[in-house]
Amino acid sequence: MSLTDDIDRLRTDLSAAIAAAADEAALDAVRVSALGKKGSVSALLASLGTMAPEDRRSAGPAINGLKNEVAGLIEAKGSDLRAKALDARLKSERLDITLPVTRPTTATGRIHPISQVWDEITAIFSDMGFTIAEGPDIETDWYNFTALNFPEGHPAREMHDTFFLQPGADGTRKVLRTHTSPVQIRAMKQGNDKPAAPYLTGAVEPPIRIIAPGRTYRHDSDQTHTPMFHQVEGLVIDKSSHIGQLRWVLEEFLKAFFEVDGVKLRFRPSFFPFTEPSMEVDVQCDRSGAEVKIGQGSDWLEILGCGMVHANVLRNCGLDPDVYQGFAWGMGIDRIAMLKYGMNDLRAFFDADKRWLDHYGFRAFDMPTLFGGLSS
Ligand code: DAH
């Protein structure tokens, strides 16, 4: 058989094999069988070395021509196969861009109004130089009552509708704190919570400026009371603290919190065992419309209790009332949240109703700051 026959036969066989290759792997197998080291075309090329020079002159171009032709066919078939494979993939992986987009949890989740208002309160008081103090929800009778100048058997203890825990080994019963005022005691004594006397040790050197937001508990439930609710306590102790400063702090807080230019406050005499004198504070408001507007109108709304810290309380915390004096206040967080954001049933705060949260809740990135605007 002549070389030309060999070349023709290989051309026919290889062209058919290339055309028949169903995928890139099959095509590559054909390439190896022809152009690989031991391939049929490579074998022909190798045979050039054994030819007489005059034969080689015509055989060389013929074999190389076959080689280039086969390489060209493989290349063309390869790009054809790749295009087909891509087509098939595009068909099978098609995206339906008309499907609704799933929103991330940061877009759908909501911050509860209590958490938001809690953050607003801490932003305002931090800006005024107060630090945030905390105490436990389960409190001893001493911190919740005795240290705050509620004598044993005093009727004010009954007014608190206290939840008592089972008595401990020593017979004393702890309580769910009925107010955040015990945190005042902890702030003055710096958490030195020895349950027994003497209490007259371990006081913190004033000045003290704290607020204490927290959960509080009373056995009570109706439209404006829930067994668990929130208060924020404020305490300032120094050598010359006075009611004028108390009034200024409260005015500045209420203006910032309700985001109004001015508020009028009305101080009424009241009674709390831990302050002397004690006062209740009403804030000016307008109740003529559907919602209560703070800082305008001619109505008054009771908003907090306050007073000058009682000398007995200072003494109970190891501070000399002849040297130090101070003021304190306590305010319902839920109540001011309801007033600011127009929610009228306190119980809804604790129902975990998603529709309510979607309506009254805040977006995760609505961080209250004084410079960015509290509720914007
Ligand atoms: N602890 C009081 C309450 O729960 C509120 C209160 C009134 C706190 C006067 C104070 C204060 O610090 O000075 O009703």
Tab-separated table of C-alpha atoms and ligand atoms in Angstrom:
chain	number	residue	atom	x	y	z
A	1	MET	CA	0.000	0.000	0.000
A	2	SER	CA	1.322	3.436	-0.898
A	3	LEU	CA	1.794	6.296	1.515
A	4	THR	CA	-0.934	8.228	-0.272
A	5	ASP	CA	-3.366	5.409	0.405
A	6	ASP	CA	-2.348	5.394	4.087
A	7	ILE	CA	-2.890	9.142	4.282
A	8	ASP	CA	-6.272	8.928	2.554
A	9	ARG	CA	-7.441	6.083	4.791
A	10	LEU	CA	-6.348	7.920	7.957
A	11	ARG	CA	-8.039	11.118	6.731
A	12	THR	CA	-11.312	9.242	6.153
A	13	ASP	CA	-11.189	7.279	9.438
A	14	LEU	CA	-10.155	10.218	11.579
A	15	SER	CA	-12.657	12.614	9.997
A	16	ALA	CA	-15.422	10.082	10.715
A	17	ALA	CA	-14.220	9.526	14.313
A	18	ILE	CA	-14.011	13.297	14.917
A	19	ALA	CA	-17.457	13.846	13.477
A	20	ALA	CA	-18.851	11.017	15.637
A	21	ALA	CA	-17.330	12.257	18.940
A	22	ALA	CA	-20.312	12.938	21.212
A	23	ASP	CA	-18.486	14.973	23.845
A	24	GLU	CA	-15.149	16.559	24.674
A	25	ALA	CA	-13.827	13.389	26.325
A	26	ALA	CA	-14.532	11.292	23.198
A	27	LEU	CA	-12.941	13.958	21.011
A	28	ASP	CA	-9.851	13.985	23.187
A	29	ALA	CA	-9.576	10.195	22.840
A	30	VAL	CA	-9.540	10.633	19.041
A	31	ARG	CA	-6.892	13.350	19.336
A	32	VAL	CA	-4.625	11.087	21.416
A	33	SER	CA	-5.134	8.167	18.995
A	34	ALA	CA	-4.035	10.373	16.065
A	35	LEU	CA	-1.697	13.103	17.320
A	36	GLY	CA	-0.540	11.649	20.654
A	37	LYS	CA	2.956	10.215	21.093
A	38	LYS	CA	1.849	6.796	19.913
A	39	GLY	CA	-0.869	8.140	17.597
A	40	SER	CA	-1.394	7.029	14.003
A	41	VAL	CA	-0.432	10.382	12.445
A	42	SER	CA	2.595	10.695	14.745
A	43	ALA	CA	3.686	7.201	13.618
A	44	LEU	CA	3.555	8.344	10.012
A	45	LEU	CA	5.597	11.421	10.871
A	46	ALA	CA	8.144	9.220	12.631
A	47	SER	CA	8.467	7.060	9.525
A	48	LEU	CA	9.884	10.087	7.660
A	49	GLY	CA	13.213	9.437	9.396
A	50	THR	CA	13.613	6.057	7.702
A	51	MET	CA	12.744	7.302	4.173
A	52	ALA	CA	15.124	8.045	1.410
A	53	PRO	CA	15.651	11.830	1.075
A	54	GLU	CA	13.878	12.077	-2.309
A	55	ASP	CA	10.776	10.272	-0.926
A	56	ARG	CA	10.848	12.429	2.156
A	57	ARG	CA	10.583	15.627	0.066
A	58	SER	CA	7.076	14.763	-1.096
A	59	ALA	CA	6.007	12.637	1.919
A	60	GLY	CA	6.890	15.346	4.482
A	61	PRO	CA	4.423	17.989	3.256
A	62	ALA	CA	1.752	15.317	2.683
A	63	ILE	CA	1.955	13.902	6.244
A	64	ASN	CA	2.240	17.369	7.798
A	65	GLY	CA	-0.746	18.410	5.696
A	66	LEU	CA	-2.726	15.502	7.176
A	67	LYS	CA	-1.580	16.419	10.681
A	68	ASN	CA	-2.678	20.051	10.282
A	69	GLU	CA	-5.935	18.992	8.684
A	70	VAL	CA	-6.757	16.594	11.567
A	71	ALA	CA	-5.719	19.193	14.180
A	72	GLY	CA	-7.983	21.728	12.454
A	73	LEU	CA	-10.943	19.326	12.446
A	74	ILE	CA	-10.416	18.533	16.153
A	75	GLU	CA	-10.231	22.250	16.977
A	76	ALA	CA	-13.436	23.016	15.070
A	77	LYS	CA	-15.296	20.051	16.589
A	78	GLY	CA	-14.022	21.068	20.046
A	79	SER	CA	-15.456	24.555	19.857
A	80	ASP	CA	-18.681	23.139	18.478
A	81	LEU	CA	-18.942	20.711	21.425
A	82	ARG	CA	-18.133	23.434	23.931
A	83	ALA	CA	-20.799	25.698	22.510
A	84	LYS	CA	-23.355	22.866	22.667
A	85	ALA	CA	-22.385	22.023	26.265
A	86	LEU	CA	-22.769	25.671	27.277
A	87	ASP	CA	-26.143	25.816	25.577
A	88	ALA	CA	-27.328	22.735	27.413
A	89	ARG	CA	-26.091	24.146	30.745
A	90	LEU	CA	-27.758	27.479	30.177
A	91	LYS	CA	-31.021	25.684	29.463
A	92	SER	CA	-30.838	23.432	32.529
A	93	GLU	CA	-29.683	26.210	34.919
A	94	ARG	CA	-32.184	28.804	33.850
A	95	LEU	CA	-33.112	31.360	36.529
A	96	ASP	CA	-36.663	32.529	36.831
A	97	ILE	CA	-36.139	36.207	37.528
A	98	THR	CA	-39.869	36.719	37.981
A	99	LEU	CA	-39.707	34.859	41.348
A	100	PRO	CA	-40.090	37.160	44.403
A	101	VAL	CA	-36.798	38.083	46.126
A	102	THR	CA	-36.401	36.641	49.645
A	103	ARG	CA	-35.697	39.556	51.957
A	104	PRO	CA	-32.866	39.211	54.466
A	105	THR	CA	-33.805	38.982	58.169
A	106	THR	CA	-32.270	42.423	58.763
A	107	ALA	CA	-34.964	43.799	56.454
A	108	THR	CA	-37.896	41.881	57.930
A	109	GLY	CA	-36.984	41.569	61.638
A	110	ARG	CA	-38.121	44.362	63.918
A	111	ILE	CA	-36.728	45.869	67.110
A	112	HIS	CA	-39.368	45.894	69.856
A	113	PRO	CA	-40.454	49.432	70.832
A	114	ILE	CA	-39.351	48.785	74.434
A	115	SER	CA	-35.819	47.951	73.290
A	116	GLN	CA	-35.817	50.992	71.043
A	117	VAL	CA	-37.015	53.345	73.803
A	118	TRP	CA	-34.541	51.766	76.236
A	119	ASP	CA	-31.770	52.615	73.739
A	120	GLU	CA	-33.140	56.142	73.283
A	121	ILE	CA	-33.097	56.703	77.058
A	122	THR	CA	-29.534	55.418	77.427
A	123	ALA	CA	-28.405	57.538	74.444
A	124	ILE	CA	-29.792	60.714	76.046
A	125	PHE	CA	-28.466	60.127	79.560
A	126	SER	CA	-25.073	58.879	78.334
A	127	ASP	CA	-24.778	62.148	76.466
A	128	MET	CA	-25.404	63.986	79.769
A	129	GLY	CA	-22.577	62.065	81.459
A	130	PHE	CA	-24.572	59.349	83.232
A	131	THR	CA	-23.351	55.762	83.342
A	132	ILE	CA	-25.627	52.743	83.111
A	133	ALA	CA	-26.019	50.655	86.275
A	134	GLU	CA	-27.635	47.272	86.676
A	135	GLY	CA	-28.904	45.008	89.410
A	136	PRO	CA	-30.524	41.580	89.615
A	137	ASP	CA	-34.213	40.950	88.919
A	138	ILE	CA	-34.337	38.647	91.965
A	139	GLU	CA	-33.580	40.937	94.873
A	140	THR	CA	-33.231	40.616	98.623
A	141	ASP	CA	-35.836	42.243	100.809
A	142	TRP	CA	-33.089	44.488	102.152
A	143	TYR	CA	-32.196	46.047	98.800
A	144	ASN	CA	-35.770	46.250	97.539
A	145	PHE	CA	-37.265	47.701	100.744
A	146	THR	CA	-35.258	48.025	103.948
A	147	ALA	CA	-32.282	49.958	102.561
A	148	LEU	CA	-34.726	52.252	100.772
A	149	ASN	CA	-36.184	53.230	104.128
A	150	PHE	CA	-39.313	51.076	104.020
A	151	PRO	CA	-39.524	50.031	107.679
A	152	GLU	CA	-40.640	46.445	108.469
A	153	GLY	CA	-44.425	46.289	108.343
A	154	HIS	CA	-44.729	49.692	106.684
A	155	PRO	CA	-47.882	49.915	104.525
A	156	ALA	CA	-45.809	51.136	101.529
A	157	ARG	CA	-44.462	47.573	101.251
A	158	GLU	CA	-47.988	46.293	100.695
A	159	MET	CA	-48.625	48.868	97.974
A	160	HIS	CA	-46.030	47.192	95.810
A	161	ASP	CA	-47.983	43.914	95.196
A	162	THR	CA	-44.740	42.041	95.611
A	163	PHE	CA	-43.981	38.600	94.136
A	164	PHE	CA	-42.150	36.651	96.862
A	165	LEU	CA	-39.959	33.621	96.257
A	166	GLN	CA	-39.995	30.540	98.507
A	167	PRO	CA	-38.047	31.162	101.739
A	168	GLY	CA	-34.373	30.139	101.623
A	169	ALA	CA	-32.551	27.982	104.212
A	170	ASP	CA	-32.243	30.983	106.554
A	171	GLY	CA	-35.991	31.626	106.351
A	172	THR	CA	-35.707	34.894	104.360
A	173	ARG	CA	-37.688	35.335	101.168
A	174	LYS	CA	-36.226	36.974	98.120
A	175	VAL	CA	-38.495	39.080	95.913
A	176	LEU	CA	-38.824	39.898	92.227
A	177	ARG	CA	-37.773	43.533	92.444
A	178	THR	CA	-40.844	45.766	92.474
A	179	HIS	CA	-38.919	48.793	91.194
A	180	THR	CA	-35.470	49.752	89.916
A	181	SER	CA	-34.734	51.765	93.095
A	182	PRO	CA	-32.648	48.927	94.635
A	183	VAL	CA	-30.076	49.647	91.910
A	184	GLN	CA	-29.564	53.046	93.601
A	185	ILE	CA	-28.436	51.198	96.694
A	186	ARG	CA	-26.185	48.915	94.670
A	187	ALA	CA	-24.663	51.907	92.885
A	188	MET	CA	-23.887	53.645	96.186
A	189	LYS	CA	-22.566	50.469	97.815
A	190	GLN	CA	-20.974	49.194	94.601
A	191	GLY	CA	-22.677	45.798	94.648
A	192	ASN	CA	-21.379	44.952	98.109
A	193	ASP	CA	-24.438	42.817	98.834
A	194	LYS	CA	-23.779	41.319	102.233
A	195	PRO	CA	-27.257	40.299	103.393
A	196	ALA	CA	-26.681	41.121	107.056
A	197	ALA	CA	-25.594	44.187	109.025
A	198	PRO	CA	-23.336	46.089	109.221
A	199	TYR	CA	-24.318	47.893	106.044
A	200	LEU	CA	-22.304	50.959	106.804
A	201	THR	CA	-19.288	49.828	104.771
A	202	GLY	CA	-18.107	49.812	101.215
A	203	ALA	CA	-19.682	53.010	99.942
A	204	VAL	CA	-18.587	54.444	96.589
A	205	GLU	CA	-17.067	57.902	96.753
A	206	PRO	CA	-19.454	60.408	95.095
A	207	PRO	CA	-20.026	62.048	92.687
A	208	ILE	CA	-22.356	59.314	91.447
A	209	ARG	CA	-24.397	59.769	88.286
A	210	ILE	CA	-26.212	56.681	87.090
A	211	ILE	CA	-29.335	55.587	85.367
A	212	ALA	CA	-30.652	52.053	85.770
A	213	PRO	CA	-33.093	50.792	83.173
A	214	GLY	CA	-34.505	47.361	83.921
A	215	ARG	CA	-37.327	44.901	84.363
A	216	THR	CA	-39.607	45.194	87.362
A	217	TYR	CA	-42.425	42.984	88.659
A	218	ARG	CA	-45.724	43.495	90.438
A	219	HIS	CA	-48.811	41.361	90.891
A	220	ASP	CA	-51.051	43.484	88.697
A	221	SER	CA	-52.635	43.197	85.239
A	222	ASP	CA	-55.008	45.421	83.254
A	223	GLN	CA	-54.827	47.745	80.245
A	224	THR	CA	-52.052	49.835	81.794
A	225	HIS	CA	-50.393	47.240	84.077
A	226	THR	CA	-48.590	43.995	83.343
A	227	PRO	CA	-46.924	41.702	85.922
A	228	MET	CA	-43.565	42.450	84.309
A	229	PHE	CA	-42.859	45.992	83.206
A	230	HIS	CA	-39.878	48.313	82.781
A	231	GLN	CA	-38.576	51.262	84.734
A	232	VAL	CA	-35.608	53.555	84.519
A	233	GLU	CA	-34.103	54.873	87.720
A	234	GLY	CA	-31.872	57.914	87.952
A	235	LEU	CA	-29.525	58.863	90.780
A	236	VAL	CA	-27.164	61.794	91.322
A	237	ILE	CA	-25.145	62.125	94.532
A	238	ASP	CA	-22.664	64.885	95.230
A	239	LYS	CA	-21.903	67.452	97.902
A	240	SER	CA	-24.192	70.145	96.564
A	241	SER	CA	-26.759	68.430	94.311
A	242	HIS	CA	-30.124	70.145	94.521
A	243	ILE	CA	-33.686	70.161	93.192
A	244	GLY	CA	-32.866	72.828	90.577
A	245	GLN	CA	-30.468	70.368	88.934
A	246	LEU	CA	-33.050	67.601	89.172
A	247	ARG	CA	-35.533	69.805	87.369
A	248	TRP	CA	-33.022	70.689	84.657
A	249	VAL	CA	-32.031	67.045	84.075
A	250	LEU	CA	-35.665	65.983	83.762
A	251	GLU	CA	-36.547	68.864	81.431
A	252	GLU	CA	-33.572	68.187	79.188
A	253	PHE	CA	-34.369	64.488	79.117
A	254	LEU	CA	-38.045	64.960	78.289
A	255	LYS	CA	-37.301	67.513	75.559
A	256	ALA	CA	-34.784	65.184	73.935
A	257	PHE	CA	-36.941	62.095	74.375
A	258	PHE	CA	-40.168	63.569	73.018
A	259	GLU	CA	-38.177	65.508	70.402
A	260	VAL	CA	-39.797	68.856	71.214
A	261	ASP	CA	-38.292	72.307	71.715
A	262	GLY	CA	-39.682	72.812	75.187
A	263	VAL	CA	-41.737	71.127	77.921
A	264	LYS	CA	-43.442	72.577	80.985
A	265	LEU	CA	-43.227	70.439	84.118
A	266	ARG	CA	-45.400	70.561	87.215
A	267	PHE	CA	-44.001	69.248	90.505
A	268	ARG	CA	-46.576	68.013	93.030
A	269	PRO	CA	-45.724	67.014	96.607
A	270	SER	CA	-45.928	63.246	97.108
A	271	PHE	CA	-44.543	60.502	99.292
A	272	PHE	CA	-41.883	57.881	98.749
A	273	PRO	CA	-40.048	56.388	101.744
A	274	PHE	CA	-36.660	56.849	100.065
A	275	THR	CA	-36.913	60.562	99.234
A	276	GLU	CA	-37.537	63.681	101.276
A	277	PRO	CA	-39.055	65.823	99.937
A	278	SER	CA	-40.798	63.590	97.392
A	279	MET	CA	-42.541	64.806	94.277
A	280	GLU	CA	-44.552	63.560	91.366
A	281	VAL	CA	-43.946	65.240	88.043
A	282	ASP	CA	-46.599	66.028	85.462
A	283	VAL	CA	-45.705	67.005	81.930
A	284	GLN	CA	-47.631	69.524	79.841
A	285	CYS	CA	-49.632	67.907	77.068
A	286	ASP	CA	-52.493	68.308	74.622
A	287	ARG	CA	-55.167	65.641	74.770
A	288	SER	CA	-57.717	67.299	72.483
A	289	GLY	CA	-56.839	65.169	69.419
A	290	ALA	CA	-56.663	61.444	68.832
A	291	GLU	CA	-53.163	61.221	70.264
A	292	VAL	CA	-51.512	62.849	73.254
A	293	LYS	CA	-49.072	65.602	72.253
A	294	ILE	CA	-46.290	66.331	74.741
A	295	GLY	CA	-44.943	69.870	75.117
A	296	GLN	CA	-48.085	71.729	74.024
A	297	GLY	CA	-51.664	72.287	75.186
A	298	SER	CA	-53.060	72.876	78.661
A	299	ASP	CA	-53.427	69.357	80.086
A	300	TRP	CA	-51.076	67.563	82.470
A	301	LEU	CA	-49.946	63.972	82.502
A	302	GLU	CA	-48.198	62.273	85.408
A	303	ILE	CA	-44.934	60.887	84.181
A	304	LEU	CA	-42.531	60.104	87.030
A	305	GLY	CA	-41.695	60.179	90.741
A	306	CYS	CA	-38.634	61.882	92.183
A	307	GLY	CA	-37.133	63.611	95.192
A	308	MET	CA	-34.058	64.311	97.262
A	309	VAL	CA	-32.487	61.069	98.502
A	310	HIS	CA	-33.542	60.455	102.121
A	311	ALA	CA	-30.789	60.781	104.722
A	312	ASN	CA	-31.569	57.256	105.979
A	313	VAL	CA	-30.913	55.845	102.496
A	314	LEU	CA	-27.535	57.596	102.328
A	315	ARG	CA	-26.690	56.263	105.781
A	316	ASN	CA	-27.765	52.736	104.795
A	317	CYS	CA	-25.257	52.936	101.974
A	318	GLY	CA	-22.427	54.203	104.165
A	319	LEU	CA	-22.598	57.828	102.992
A	320	ASP	CA	-22.642	60.680	105.508
A	321	PRO	CA	-25.784	62.786	104.912
A	322	ASP	CA	-24.004	65.789	106.460
A	323	VAL	CA	-21.483	65.637	103.597
A	324	TYR	CA	-23.443	64.238	100.668
A	325	GLN	CA	-26.854	64.830	99.219
A	326	GLY	CA	-28.524	63.909	95.967
A	327	PHE	CA	-31.632	63.401	93.941
A	328	ALA	CA	-33.317	60.428	92.323
A	329	TRP	CA	-36.208	59.654	90.050
A	330	GLY	CA	-38.058	56.662	88.681
A	331	MET	CA	-40.058	56.448	85.494
A	332	GLY	CA	-42.026	53.782	83.622
A	333	ILE	CA	-40.328	52.950	80.314
A	334	ASP	CA	-43.435	51.260	78.895
A	335	ARG	CA	-45.528	54.297	79.741
A	336	ILE	CA	-43.314	56.827	77.986
A	337	ALA	CA	-42.958	54.443	75.015
A	338	MET	CA	-46.764	54.312	74.739
A	339	LEU	CA	-46.977	58.095	74.917
A	340	LYS	CA	-44.262	58.730	72.350
A	341	TYR	CA	-45.328	56.146	69.801
A	342	GLY	CA	-49.112	56.252	70.275
A	343	MET	CA	-49.667	52.716	71.543
A	344	ASN	CA	-52.610	52.439	73.911
A	345	ASP	CA	-52.662	48.911	75.306
A	346	LEU	CA	-49.655	47.891	77.361
A	347	ARG	CA	-50.549	44.204	77.105
A	348	ALA	CA	-49.872	44.246	73.334
A	349	PHE	CA	-46.175	44.807	74.205
A	350	PHE	CA	-45.973	41.263	75.470
A	351	ASP	CA	-48.277	39.406	73.046
A	352	ALA	CA	-45.515	38.697	70.488
A	353	ASP	CA	-48.016	39.433	67.704
A	354	LYS	CA	-45.975	39.741	64.516
A	355	ARG	CA	-48.458	42.130	62.875
A	356	TRP	CA	-48.186	44.482	65.860
A	357	LEU	CA	-44.384	44.279	65.756
A	358	ASP	CA	-44.332	44.913	61.998
A	359	HIS	CA	-46.364	48.054	62.626
A	360	TYR	CA	-44.786	49.441	65.798
A	361	GLY	CA	-41.311	47.853	65.626
A	362	PHE	CA	-38.124	49.530	64.417
A	363	ARG	CA	-35.669	48.524	61.725
A	364	ALA	CA	-32.444	46.970	62.964
A	365	PHE	CA	-30.380	49.898	61.680
A	366	ASP	CA	-32.505	52.597	63.383
A	367	MET	CA	-29.921	53.104	66.116
A	368	PRO	CA	-31.046	55.986	68.314
A	369	THR	CA	-28.374	58.658	68.694
A	370	LEU	CA	-28.658	62.301	69.612
A	371	PHE	CA	-26.749	63.455	66.548
A	372	GLY	CA	-28.611	61.174	64.104
A	373	GLY	CA	-32.049	61.856	65.561
A	374	LEU	CA	-33.638	59.513	68.091
A	375	SER	CA	-36.554	58.128	66.110
A	376	SER	CA	-35.842	59.250	62.570
B	1	DAH	N1	-39.544	53.465	92.870
B	1	DAH	C1	-40.727	54.269	92.643
B	1	DAH	C2	-41.866	53.407	92.115
B	1	DAH	O1	-41.628	52.369	91.624
B	1	DAH	C3	-40.449	55.356	91.646
B	1	DAH	C4	-39.527	56.391	92.196
B	1	DAH	C5	-40.022	57.495	92.838
B	1	DAH	C6	-38.174	56.236	92.121
B	1	DAH	C7	-39.218	58.465	93.357
B	1	DAH	C8	-37.326	57.215	92.614
B	1	DAH	C9	-37.865	58.320	93.247
B	1	DAH	O2	-36.017	57.131	92.547
B	1	DAH	O3	-37.033	59.262	93.790
B	1	DAH	O4	-42.977	53.808	92.222
